[in-house]
PDB file of C-alpha atoms in Angstrom:
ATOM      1  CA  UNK A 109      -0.410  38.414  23.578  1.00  0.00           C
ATOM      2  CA  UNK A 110      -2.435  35.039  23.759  1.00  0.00           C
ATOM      3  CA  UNK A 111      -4.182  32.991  21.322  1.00  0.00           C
ATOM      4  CA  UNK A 112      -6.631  34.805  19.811  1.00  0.00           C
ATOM      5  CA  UNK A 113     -10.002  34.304  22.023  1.00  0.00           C
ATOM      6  CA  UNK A 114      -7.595  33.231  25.630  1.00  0.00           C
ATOM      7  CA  UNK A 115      -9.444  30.478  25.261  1.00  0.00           C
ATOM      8  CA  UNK A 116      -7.496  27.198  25.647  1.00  0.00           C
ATOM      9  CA  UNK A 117     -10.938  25.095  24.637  1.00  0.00           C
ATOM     10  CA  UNK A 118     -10.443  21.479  22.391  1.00  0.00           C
ATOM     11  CA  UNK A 119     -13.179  23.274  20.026  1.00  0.00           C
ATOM     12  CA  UNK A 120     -10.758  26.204  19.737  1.00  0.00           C
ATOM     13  CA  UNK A 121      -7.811  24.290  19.082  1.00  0.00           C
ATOM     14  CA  UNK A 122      -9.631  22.193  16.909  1.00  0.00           C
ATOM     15  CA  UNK A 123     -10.682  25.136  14.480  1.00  0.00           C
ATOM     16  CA  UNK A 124      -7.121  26.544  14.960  1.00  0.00           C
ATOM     17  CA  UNK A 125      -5.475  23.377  13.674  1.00  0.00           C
ATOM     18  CA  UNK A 126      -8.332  22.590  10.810  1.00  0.00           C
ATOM     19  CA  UNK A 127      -7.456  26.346   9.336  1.00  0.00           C
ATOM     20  CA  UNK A 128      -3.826  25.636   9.348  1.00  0.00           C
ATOM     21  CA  UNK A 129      -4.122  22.139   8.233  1.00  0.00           C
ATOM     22  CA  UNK A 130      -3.585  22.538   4.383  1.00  0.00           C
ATOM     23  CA  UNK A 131      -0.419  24.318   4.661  1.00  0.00           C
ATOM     24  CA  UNK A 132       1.076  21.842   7.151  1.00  0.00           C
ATOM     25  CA  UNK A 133       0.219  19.221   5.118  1.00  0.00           C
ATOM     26  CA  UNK A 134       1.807  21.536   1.823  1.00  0.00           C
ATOM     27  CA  UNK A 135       4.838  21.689   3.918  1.00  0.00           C
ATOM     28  CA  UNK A 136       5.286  17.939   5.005  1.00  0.00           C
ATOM     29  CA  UNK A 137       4.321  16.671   1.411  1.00  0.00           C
ATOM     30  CA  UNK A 138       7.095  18.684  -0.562  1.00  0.00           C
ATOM     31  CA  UNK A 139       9.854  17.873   2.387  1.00  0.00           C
ATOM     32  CA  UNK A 140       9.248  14.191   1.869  1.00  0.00           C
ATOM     33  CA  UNK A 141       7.403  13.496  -1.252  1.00  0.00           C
ATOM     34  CA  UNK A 142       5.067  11.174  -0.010  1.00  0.00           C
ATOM     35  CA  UNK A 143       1.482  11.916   0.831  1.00  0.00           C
ATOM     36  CA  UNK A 144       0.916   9.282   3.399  1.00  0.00           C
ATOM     37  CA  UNK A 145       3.873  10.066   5.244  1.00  0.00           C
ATOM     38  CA  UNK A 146       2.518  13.654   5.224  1.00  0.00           C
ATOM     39  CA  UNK A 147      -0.725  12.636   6.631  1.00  0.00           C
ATOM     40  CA  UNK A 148       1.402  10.857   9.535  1.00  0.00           C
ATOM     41  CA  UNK A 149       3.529  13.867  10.195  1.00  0.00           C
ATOM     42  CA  UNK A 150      -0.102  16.035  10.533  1.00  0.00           C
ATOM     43  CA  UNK A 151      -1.349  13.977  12.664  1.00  0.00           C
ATOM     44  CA  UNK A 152       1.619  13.956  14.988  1.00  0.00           C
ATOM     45  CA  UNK A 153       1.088  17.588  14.862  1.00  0.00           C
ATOM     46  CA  UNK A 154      -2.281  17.434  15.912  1.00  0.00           C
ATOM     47  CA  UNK A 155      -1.338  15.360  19.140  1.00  0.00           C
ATOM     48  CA  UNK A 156       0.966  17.590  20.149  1.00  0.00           C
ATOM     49  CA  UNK A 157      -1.065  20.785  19.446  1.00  0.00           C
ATOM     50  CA  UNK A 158      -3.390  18.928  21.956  1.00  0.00           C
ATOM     51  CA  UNK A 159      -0.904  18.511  24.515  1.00  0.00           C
ATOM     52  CA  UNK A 160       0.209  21.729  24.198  1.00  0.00           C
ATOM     53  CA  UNK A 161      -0.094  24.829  26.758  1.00  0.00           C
ATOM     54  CA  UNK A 162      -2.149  26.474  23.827  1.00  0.00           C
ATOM     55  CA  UNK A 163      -2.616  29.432  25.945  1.00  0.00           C
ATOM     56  CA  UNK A 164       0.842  30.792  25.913  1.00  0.00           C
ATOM     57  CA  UNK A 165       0.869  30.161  22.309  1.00  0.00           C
ATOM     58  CA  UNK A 166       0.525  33.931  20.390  1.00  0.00           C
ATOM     59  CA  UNK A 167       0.224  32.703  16.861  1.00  0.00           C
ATOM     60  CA  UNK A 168      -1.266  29.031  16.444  1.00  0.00           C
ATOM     61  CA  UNK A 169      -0.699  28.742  12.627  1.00  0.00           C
ATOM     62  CA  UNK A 170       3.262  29.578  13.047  1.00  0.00           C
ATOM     63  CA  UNK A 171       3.467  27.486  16.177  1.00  0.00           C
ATOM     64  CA  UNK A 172       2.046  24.631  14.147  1.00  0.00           C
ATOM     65  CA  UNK A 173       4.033  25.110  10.951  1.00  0.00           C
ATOM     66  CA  UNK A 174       7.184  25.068  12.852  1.00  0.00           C
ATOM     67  CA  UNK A 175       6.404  21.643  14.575  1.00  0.00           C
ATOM     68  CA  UNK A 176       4.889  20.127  11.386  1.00  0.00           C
ATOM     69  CA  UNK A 177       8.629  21.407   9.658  1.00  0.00           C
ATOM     70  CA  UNK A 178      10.601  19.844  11.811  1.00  0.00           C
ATOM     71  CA  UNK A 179       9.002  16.274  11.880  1.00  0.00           C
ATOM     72  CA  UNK A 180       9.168  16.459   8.451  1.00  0.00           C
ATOM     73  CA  UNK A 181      12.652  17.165   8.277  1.00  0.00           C
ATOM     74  CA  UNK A 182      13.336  14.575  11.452  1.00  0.00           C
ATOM     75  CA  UNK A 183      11.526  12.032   9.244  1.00  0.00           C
ATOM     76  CA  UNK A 184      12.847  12.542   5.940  1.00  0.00           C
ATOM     77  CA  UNK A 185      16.259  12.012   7.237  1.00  0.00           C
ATOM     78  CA  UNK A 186      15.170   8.773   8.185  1.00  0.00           C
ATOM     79  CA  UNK A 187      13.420   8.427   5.147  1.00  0.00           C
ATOM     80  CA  UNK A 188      16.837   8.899   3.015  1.00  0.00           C
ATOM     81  CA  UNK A 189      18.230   5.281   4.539  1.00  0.00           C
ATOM     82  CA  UNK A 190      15.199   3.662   3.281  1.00  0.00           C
ATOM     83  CA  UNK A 191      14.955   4.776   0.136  1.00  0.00           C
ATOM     84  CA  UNK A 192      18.479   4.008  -0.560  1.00  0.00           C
ATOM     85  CA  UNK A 193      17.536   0.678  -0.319  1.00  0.00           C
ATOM     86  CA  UNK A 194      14.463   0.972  -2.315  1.00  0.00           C
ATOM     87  CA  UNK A 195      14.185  -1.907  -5.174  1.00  0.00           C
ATOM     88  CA  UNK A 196      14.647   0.461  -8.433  1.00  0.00           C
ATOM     89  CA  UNK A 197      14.179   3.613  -8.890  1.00  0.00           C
ATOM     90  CA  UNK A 198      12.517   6.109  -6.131  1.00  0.00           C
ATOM     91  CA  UNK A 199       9.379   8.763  -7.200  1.00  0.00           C
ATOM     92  CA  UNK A 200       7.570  10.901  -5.199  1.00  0.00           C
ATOM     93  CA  UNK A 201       3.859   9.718  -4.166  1.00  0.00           C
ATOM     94  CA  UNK A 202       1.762  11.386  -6.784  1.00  0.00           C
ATOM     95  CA  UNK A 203      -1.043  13.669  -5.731  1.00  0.00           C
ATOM     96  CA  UNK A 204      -4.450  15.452  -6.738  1.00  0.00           C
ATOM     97  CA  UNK A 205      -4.813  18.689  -6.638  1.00  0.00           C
ATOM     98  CA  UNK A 206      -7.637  20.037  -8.978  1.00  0.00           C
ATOM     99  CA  UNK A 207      -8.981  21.251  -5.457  1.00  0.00           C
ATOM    100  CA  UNK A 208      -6.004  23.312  -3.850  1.00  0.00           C
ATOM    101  CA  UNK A 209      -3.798  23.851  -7.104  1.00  0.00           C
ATOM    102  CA  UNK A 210      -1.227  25.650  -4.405  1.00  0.00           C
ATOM    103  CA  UNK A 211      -1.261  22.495  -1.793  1.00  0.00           C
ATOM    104  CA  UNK A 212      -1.560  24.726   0.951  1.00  0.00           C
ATOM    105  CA  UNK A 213       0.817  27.403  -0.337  1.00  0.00           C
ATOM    106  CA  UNK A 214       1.407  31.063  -1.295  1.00  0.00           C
ATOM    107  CA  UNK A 215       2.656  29.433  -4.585  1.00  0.00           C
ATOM    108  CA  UNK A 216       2.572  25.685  -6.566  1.00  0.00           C
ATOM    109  CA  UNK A 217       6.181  25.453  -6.262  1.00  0.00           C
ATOM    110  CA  UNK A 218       8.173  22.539  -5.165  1.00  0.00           C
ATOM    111  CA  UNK A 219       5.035  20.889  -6.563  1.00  0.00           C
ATOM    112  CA  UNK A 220       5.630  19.312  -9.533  1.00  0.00           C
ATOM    113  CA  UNK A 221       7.109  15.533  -9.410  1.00  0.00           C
ATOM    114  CA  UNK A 222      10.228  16.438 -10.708  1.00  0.00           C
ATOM    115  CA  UNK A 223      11.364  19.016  -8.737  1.00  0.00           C
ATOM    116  CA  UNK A 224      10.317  16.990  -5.892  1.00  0.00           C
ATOM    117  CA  UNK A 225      12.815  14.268  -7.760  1.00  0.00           C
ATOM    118  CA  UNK A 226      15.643  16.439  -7.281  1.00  0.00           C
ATOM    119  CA  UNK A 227      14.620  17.931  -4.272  1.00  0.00           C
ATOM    120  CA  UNK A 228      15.374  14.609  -2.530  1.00  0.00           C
ATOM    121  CA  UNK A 229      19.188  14.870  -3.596  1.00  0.00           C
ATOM    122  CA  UNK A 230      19.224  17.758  -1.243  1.00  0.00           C
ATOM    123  CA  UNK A 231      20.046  17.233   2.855  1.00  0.00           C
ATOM    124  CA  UNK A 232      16.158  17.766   4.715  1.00  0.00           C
ATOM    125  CA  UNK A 233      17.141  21.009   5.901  1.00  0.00           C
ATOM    126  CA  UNK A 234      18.111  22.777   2.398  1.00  0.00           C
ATOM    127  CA  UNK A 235      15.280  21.058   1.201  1.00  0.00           C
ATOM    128  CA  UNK A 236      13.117  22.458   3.921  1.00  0.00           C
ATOM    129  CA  UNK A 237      14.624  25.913   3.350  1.00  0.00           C
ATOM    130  CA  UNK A 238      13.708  26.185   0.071  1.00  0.00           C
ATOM    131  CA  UNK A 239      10.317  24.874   0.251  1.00  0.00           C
ATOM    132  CA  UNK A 240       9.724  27.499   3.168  1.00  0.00           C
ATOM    133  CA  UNK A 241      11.018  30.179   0.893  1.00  0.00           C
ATOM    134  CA  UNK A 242      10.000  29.476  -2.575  1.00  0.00           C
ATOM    135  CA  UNK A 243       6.410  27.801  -2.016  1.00  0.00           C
ATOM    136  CA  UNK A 244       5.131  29.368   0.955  1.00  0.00           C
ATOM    137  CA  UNK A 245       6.836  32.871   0.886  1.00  0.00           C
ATOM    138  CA  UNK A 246       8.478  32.770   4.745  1.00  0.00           C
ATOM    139  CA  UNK A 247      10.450  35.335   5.091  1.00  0.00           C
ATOM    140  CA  UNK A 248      14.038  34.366   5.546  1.00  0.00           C
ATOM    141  CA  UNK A 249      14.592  35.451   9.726  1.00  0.00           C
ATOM    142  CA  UNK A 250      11.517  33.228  10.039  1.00  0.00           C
ATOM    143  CA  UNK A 251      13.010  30.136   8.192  1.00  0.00           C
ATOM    144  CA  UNK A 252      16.093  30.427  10.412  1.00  0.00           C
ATOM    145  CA  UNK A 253      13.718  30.086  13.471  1.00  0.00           C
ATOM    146  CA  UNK A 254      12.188  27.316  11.929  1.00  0.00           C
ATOM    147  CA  UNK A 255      15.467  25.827  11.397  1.00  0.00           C
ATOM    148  CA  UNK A 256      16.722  26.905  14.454  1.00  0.00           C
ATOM    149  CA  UNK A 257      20.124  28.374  12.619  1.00  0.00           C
ATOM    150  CA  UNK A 258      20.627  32.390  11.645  1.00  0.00           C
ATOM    151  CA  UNK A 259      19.371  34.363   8.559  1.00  0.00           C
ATOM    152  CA  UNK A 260      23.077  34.085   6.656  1.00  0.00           C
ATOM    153  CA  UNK A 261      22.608  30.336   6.722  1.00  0.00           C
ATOM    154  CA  UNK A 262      19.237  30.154   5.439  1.00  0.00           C
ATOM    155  CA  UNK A 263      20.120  32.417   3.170  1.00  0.00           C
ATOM    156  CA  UNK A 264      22.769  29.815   1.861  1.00  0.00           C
ATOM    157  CA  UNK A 265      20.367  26.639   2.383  1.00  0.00           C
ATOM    158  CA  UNK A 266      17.787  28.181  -0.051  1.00  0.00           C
ATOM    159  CA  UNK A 267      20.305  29.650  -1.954  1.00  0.00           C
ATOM    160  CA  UNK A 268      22.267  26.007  -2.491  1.00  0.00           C
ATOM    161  CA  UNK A 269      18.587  24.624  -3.311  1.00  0.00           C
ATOM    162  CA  UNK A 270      17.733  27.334  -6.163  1.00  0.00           C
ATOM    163  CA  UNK A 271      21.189  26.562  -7.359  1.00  0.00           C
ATOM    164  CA  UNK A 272      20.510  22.595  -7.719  1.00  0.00           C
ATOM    165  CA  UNK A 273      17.747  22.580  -9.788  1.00  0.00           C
ATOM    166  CA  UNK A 274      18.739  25.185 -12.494  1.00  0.00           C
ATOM    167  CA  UNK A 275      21.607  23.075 -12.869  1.00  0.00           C
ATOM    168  CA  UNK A 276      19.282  19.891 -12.733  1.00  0.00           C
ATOM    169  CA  UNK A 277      16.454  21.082 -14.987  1.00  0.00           C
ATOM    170  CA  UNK A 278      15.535  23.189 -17.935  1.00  0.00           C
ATOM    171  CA  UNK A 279      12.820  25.976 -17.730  1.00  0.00           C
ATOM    172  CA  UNK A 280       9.678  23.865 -18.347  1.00  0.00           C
ATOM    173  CA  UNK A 281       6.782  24.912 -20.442  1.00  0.00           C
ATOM    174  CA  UNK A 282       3.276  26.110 -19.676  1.00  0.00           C
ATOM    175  CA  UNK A 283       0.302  23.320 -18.989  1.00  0.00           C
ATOM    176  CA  UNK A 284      -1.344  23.333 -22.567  1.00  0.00           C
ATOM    177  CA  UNK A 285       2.041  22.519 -24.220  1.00  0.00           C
ATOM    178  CA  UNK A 286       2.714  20.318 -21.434  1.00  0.00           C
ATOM    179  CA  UNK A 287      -0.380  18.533 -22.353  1.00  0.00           C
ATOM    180  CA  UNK A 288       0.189  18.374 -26.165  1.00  0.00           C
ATOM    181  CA  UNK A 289       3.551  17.228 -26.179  1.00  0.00           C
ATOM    182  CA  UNK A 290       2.259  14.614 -23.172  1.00  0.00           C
ATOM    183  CA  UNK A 291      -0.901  13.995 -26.235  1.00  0.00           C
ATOM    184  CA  UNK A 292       1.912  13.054 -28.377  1.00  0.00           C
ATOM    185  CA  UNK A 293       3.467  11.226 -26.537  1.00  0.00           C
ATOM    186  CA  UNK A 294       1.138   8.974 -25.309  1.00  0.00           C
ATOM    187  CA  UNK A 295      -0.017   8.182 -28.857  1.00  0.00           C
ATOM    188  CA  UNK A 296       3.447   7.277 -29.807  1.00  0.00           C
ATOM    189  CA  UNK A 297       3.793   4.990 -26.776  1.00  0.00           C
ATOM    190  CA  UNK A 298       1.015   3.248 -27.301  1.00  0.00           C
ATOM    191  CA  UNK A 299       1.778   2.323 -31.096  1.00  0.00           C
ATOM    192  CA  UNK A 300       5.263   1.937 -30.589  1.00  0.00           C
ATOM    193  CA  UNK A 301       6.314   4.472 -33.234  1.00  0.00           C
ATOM    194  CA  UNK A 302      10.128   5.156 -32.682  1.00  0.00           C
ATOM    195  CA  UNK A 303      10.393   7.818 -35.065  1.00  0.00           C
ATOM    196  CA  UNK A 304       7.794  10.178 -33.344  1.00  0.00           C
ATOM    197  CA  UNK A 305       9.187   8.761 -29.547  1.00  0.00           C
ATOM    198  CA  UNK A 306      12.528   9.807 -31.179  1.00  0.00           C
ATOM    199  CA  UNK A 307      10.904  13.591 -32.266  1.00  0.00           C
ATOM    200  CA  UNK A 308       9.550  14.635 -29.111  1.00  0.00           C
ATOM    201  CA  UNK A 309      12.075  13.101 -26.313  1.00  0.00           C
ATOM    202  CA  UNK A 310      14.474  15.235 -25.240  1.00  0.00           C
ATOM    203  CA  UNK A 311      18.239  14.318 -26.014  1.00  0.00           C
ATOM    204  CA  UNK A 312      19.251  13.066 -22.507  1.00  0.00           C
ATOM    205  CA  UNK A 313      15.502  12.143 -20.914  1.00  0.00           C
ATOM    206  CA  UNK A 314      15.403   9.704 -18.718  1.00  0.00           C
ATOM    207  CA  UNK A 315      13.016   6.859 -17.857  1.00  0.00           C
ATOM    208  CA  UNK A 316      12.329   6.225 -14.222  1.00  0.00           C
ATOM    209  CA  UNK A 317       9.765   3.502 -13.738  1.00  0.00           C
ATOM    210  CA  UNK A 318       8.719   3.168  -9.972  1.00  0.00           C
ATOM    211  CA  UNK A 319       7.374  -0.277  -8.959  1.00  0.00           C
ATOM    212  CA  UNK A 320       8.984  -0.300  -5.755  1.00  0.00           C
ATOM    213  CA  UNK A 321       9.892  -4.374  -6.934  1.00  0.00           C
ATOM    214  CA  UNK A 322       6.141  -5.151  -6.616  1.00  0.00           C
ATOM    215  CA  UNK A 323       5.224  -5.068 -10.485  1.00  0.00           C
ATOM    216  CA  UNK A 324       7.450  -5.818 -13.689  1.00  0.00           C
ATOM    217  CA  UNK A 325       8.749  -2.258 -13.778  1.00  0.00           C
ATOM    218  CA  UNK A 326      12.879  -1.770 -14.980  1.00  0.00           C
ATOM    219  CA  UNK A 327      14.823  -1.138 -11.833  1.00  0.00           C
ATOM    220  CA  UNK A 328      17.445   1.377 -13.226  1.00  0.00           C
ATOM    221  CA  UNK A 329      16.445   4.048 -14.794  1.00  0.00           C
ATOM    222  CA  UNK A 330      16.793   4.235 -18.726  1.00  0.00           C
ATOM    223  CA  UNK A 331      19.010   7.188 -20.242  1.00  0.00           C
ATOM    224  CA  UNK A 332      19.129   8.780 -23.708  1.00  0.00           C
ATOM    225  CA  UNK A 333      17.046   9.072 -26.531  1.00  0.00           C
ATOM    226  CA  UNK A 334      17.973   6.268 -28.163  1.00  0.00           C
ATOM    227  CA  UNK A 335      17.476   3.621 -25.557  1.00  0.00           C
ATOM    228  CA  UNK A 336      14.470   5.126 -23.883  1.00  0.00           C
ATOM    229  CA  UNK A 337      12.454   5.142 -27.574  1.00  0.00           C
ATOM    230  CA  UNK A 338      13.769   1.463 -28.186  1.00  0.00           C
ATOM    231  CA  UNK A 339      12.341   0.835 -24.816  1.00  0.00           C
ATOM    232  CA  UNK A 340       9.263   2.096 -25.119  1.00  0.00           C
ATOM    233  CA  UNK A 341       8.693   0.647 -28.402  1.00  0.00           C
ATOM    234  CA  UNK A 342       9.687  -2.832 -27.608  1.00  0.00           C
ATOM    235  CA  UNK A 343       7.052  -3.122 -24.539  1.00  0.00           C
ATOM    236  CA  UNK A 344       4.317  -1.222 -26.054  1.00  0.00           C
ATOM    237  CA  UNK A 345       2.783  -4.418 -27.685  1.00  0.00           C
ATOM    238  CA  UNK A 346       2.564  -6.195 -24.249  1.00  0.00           C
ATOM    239  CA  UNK A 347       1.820  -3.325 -21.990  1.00  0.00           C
ATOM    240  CA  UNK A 348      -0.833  -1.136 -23.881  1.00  0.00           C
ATOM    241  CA  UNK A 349      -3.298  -3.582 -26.042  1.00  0.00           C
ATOM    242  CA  UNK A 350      -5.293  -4.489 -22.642  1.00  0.00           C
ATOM    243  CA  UNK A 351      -4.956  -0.925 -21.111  1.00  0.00           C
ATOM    244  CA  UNK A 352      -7.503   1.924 -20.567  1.00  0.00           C
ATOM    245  CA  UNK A 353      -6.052   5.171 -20.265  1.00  0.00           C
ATOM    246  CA  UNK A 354      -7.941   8.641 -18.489  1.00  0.00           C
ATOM    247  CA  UNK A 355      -6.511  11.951 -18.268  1.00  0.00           C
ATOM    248  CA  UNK A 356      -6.027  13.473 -15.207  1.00  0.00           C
ATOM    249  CA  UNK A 357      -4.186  16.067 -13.194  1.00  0.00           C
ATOM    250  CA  UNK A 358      -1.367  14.527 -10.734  1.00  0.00           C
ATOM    251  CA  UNK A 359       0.935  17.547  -8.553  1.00  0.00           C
ATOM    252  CA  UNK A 360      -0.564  19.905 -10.512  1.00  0.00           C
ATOM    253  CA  UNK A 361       0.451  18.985 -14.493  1.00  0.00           C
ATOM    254  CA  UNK A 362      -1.389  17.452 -17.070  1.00  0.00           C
ATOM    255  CA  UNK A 363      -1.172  13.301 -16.427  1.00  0.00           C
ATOM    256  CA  UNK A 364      -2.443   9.880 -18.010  1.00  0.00           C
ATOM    257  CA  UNK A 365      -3.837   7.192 -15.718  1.00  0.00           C
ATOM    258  CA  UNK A 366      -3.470   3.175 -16.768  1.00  0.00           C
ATOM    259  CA  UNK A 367      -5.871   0.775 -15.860  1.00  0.00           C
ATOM    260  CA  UNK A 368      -6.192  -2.674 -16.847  1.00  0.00           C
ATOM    261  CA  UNK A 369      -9.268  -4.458 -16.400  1.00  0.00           C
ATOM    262  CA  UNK A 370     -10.715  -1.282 -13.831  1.00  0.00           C
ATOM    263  CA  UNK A 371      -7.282  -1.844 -11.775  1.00  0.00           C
ATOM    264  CA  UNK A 372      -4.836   1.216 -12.194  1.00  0.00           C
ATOM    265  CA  UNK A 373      -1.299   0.202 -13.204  1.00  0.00           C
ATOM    266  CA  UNK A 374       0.195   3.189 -13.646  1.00  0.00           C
ATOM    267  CA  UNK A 375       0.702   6.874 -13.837  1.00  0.00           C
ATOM    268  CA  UNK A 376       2.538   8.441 -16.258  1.00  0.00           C
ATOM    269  CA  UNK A 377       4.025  11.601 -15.643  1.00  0.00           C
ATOM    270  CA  UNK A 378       6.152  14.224 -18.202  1.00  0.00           C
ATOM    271  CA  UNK A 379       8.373  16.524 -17.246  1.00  0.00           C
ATOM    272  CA  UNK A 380       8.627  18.773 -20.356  1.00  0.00           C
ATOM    273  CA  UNK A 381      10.672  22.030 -21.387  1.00  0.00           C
ATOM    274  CA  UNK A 382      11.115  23.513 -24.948  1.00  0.00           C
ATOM    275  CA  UNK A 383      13.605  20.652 -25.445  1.00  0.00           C
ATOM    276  CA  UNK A 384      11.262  18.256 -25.710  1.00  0.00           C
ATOM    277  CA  UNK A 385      10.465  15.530 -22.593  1.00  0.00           C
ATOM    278  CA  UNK A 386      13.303  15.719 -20.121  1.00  0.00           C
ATOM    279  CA  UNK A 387      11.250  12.722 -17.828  1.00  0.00           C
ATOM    280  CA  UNK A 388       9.174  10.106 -17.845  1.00  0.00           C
ATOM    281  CA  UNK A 389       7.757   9.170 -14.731  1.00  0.00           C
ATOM    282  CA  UNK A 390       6.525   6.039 -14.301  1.00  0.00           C
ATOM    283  CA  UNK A 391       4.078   5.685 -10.767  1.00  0.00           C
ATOM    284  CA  UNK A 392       3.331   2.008 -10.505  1.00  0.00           C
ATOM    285  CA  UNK A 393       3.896   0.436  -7.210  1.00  0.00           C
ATOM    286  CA  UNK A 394       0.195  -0.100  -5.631  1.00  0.00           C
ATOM    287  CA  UNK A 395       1.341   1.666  -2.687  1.00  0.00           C
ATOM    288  CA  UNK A 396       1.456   4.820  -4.242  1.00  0.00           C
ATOM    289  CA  UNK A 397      -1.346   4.685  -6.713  1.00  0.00           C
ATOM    290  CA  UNK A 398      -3.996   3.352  -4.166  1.00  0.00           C
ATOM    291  CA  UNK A 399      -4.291   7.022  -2.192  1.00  0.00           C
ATOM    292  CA  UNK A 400      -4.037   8.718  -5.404  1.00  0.00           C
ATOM    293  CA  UNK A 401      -6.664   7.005  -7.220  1.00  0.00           C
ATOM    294  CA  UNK A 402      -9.060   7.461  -3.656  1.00  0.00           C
ATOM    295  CA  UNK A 403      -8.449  11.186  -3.941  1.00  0.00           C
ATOM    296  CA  UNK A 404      -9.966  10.771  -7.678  1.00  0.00           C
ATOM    297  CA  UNK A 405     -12.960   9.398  -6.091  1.00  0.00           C
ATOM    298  CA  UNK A 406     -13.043  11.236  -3.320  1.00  0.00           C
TER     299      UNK A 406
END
């Protein structure tokens, strides 16, 4: 069977690609964690879909998923290299999504900015796997296609994945606790109140503050309760007196944007389970804030 209408018309493909669009995009963003280089990868797609024979093509959405997967995973192992020599720590490109809470998926997993954190300590292909699996529901003999291996290994890649982050990460709690512990937080930060900072981190959080070496952000992350309240104490008279701060929604969780004189500076991010705050995510290189704050406008 051919696509749909045998028709192998630019207008066709064009409606063909825009209906499949969101999930490719889904699927590049959670394999490498950065929106623009998700917008590059669709767009590849696109020029090949154009290229493409699309009349011997029998389902245009899995054709298109299965090229958009593998650039992704092509690219992110490319990706790995340069982000090894990133200047301090490494966080995924935050993203909006108060208008597709799913990103394209069956499900908003693989979503959030900290399983995306330890998403990128897996090879491209497990994390591929899993994101196929656990976000947008492929079935397992379709993954292997994808992945151009056999069911039994994909069975082990997503496997290996679901494995990694129970060990990584602690169940975390539902958006309106999120949000009040984040509330908390935030409050505590901003007055440098140790003792509260102290109350609501969780014993081993850690502080990753991404400036990619453009702003004054630490370049190793901070670790333990202890040192990540002193921490947050000590800069809070410098960092917050000339700050605005709005609330808004970054990868699908509760978030808190920074501006200083109408320029953002940062977003903060919480990863939070009944432990208390197990992150803090600190989004502050310009790079990565500039296409987030343009999809707030947008």
């Amino acid at each position: 069977m051919r696509a749909e209408d045998g028709s192998d018309s630019l207008d066709r493909a064009t409606q063909q690609f825009m209906a499949a669009r969101p999930q490719l995009f889904g699927i590049a963003y959670r394999v490498l964690g950065s929106a623009v280089e998700a917008e590059d990868i669709v767009q590849e797609a696109w020029l090949r879909w154009q290229k493409t024979d699309r009349a011997e093509i029998r389902e245009p959405a899995a054709f298109l998923a299965t090229v958009t997967a593998r650039l992704a995973i092509n690219l992110a192992q490319s990706a790995r290299m340069r982000r090894e020599s990133y200047t301090g720590p490494w966080l995924p490109e935050p993203v909006d999504t108060r208008a597709d809470p799913q990103l394209g998926a069956e499900r908003a997993e693989a979503l959030d900015l900290a399983v995306l954190l330890l998403l990128e300590k897996l090879n491209p292909v497990e994390r591929a796997a899993y994101v196929l699996r656990e976000a947008f529901d492929y079935p397992y003999r379709r993954i292997a296609e994808i992945l151009e291996t056999n069911e039994a290994r994909t069975r082990q890649l997503v496997s290996r994945a679901r494995k990694h982050l129970a060990a990584e990460r602690k169940e975390p709690v539902g958006s309106s606790d999120h949000r009040r512990l984040l509330e908390v937080f935030l409050d505590a930060a901003r007055t440098g109140s140790l003792s509260v900072l102290e109350n609501v981190l969780a014993e081993d959080v850690v502080s990753y503050s991404d400036g990619g070496g453009i702003r004054g952000a630490s370049r190793i992350p901070v670790v333990g309760r202890p040192r990540v309240a002193k921490y947050l104490a000590a800069f809070a008279p410098r960092f917050w007196p000339p700050t605005e701060v709005r609330w808004v929604e970054a990868n699908g969780r509760p978030a808190v944007l920074v501006s200083s004189d109408g320029e953002p500076v940062a977003l903060l991010c919480v990863d939070v389970s009944v432990r208390g705050i197990e992150r803090v995510m600190w989004v502050m290189n310009p790079a990565k804030l500039a296409p987030y704050v343009a999809s707030l406008a947008g």
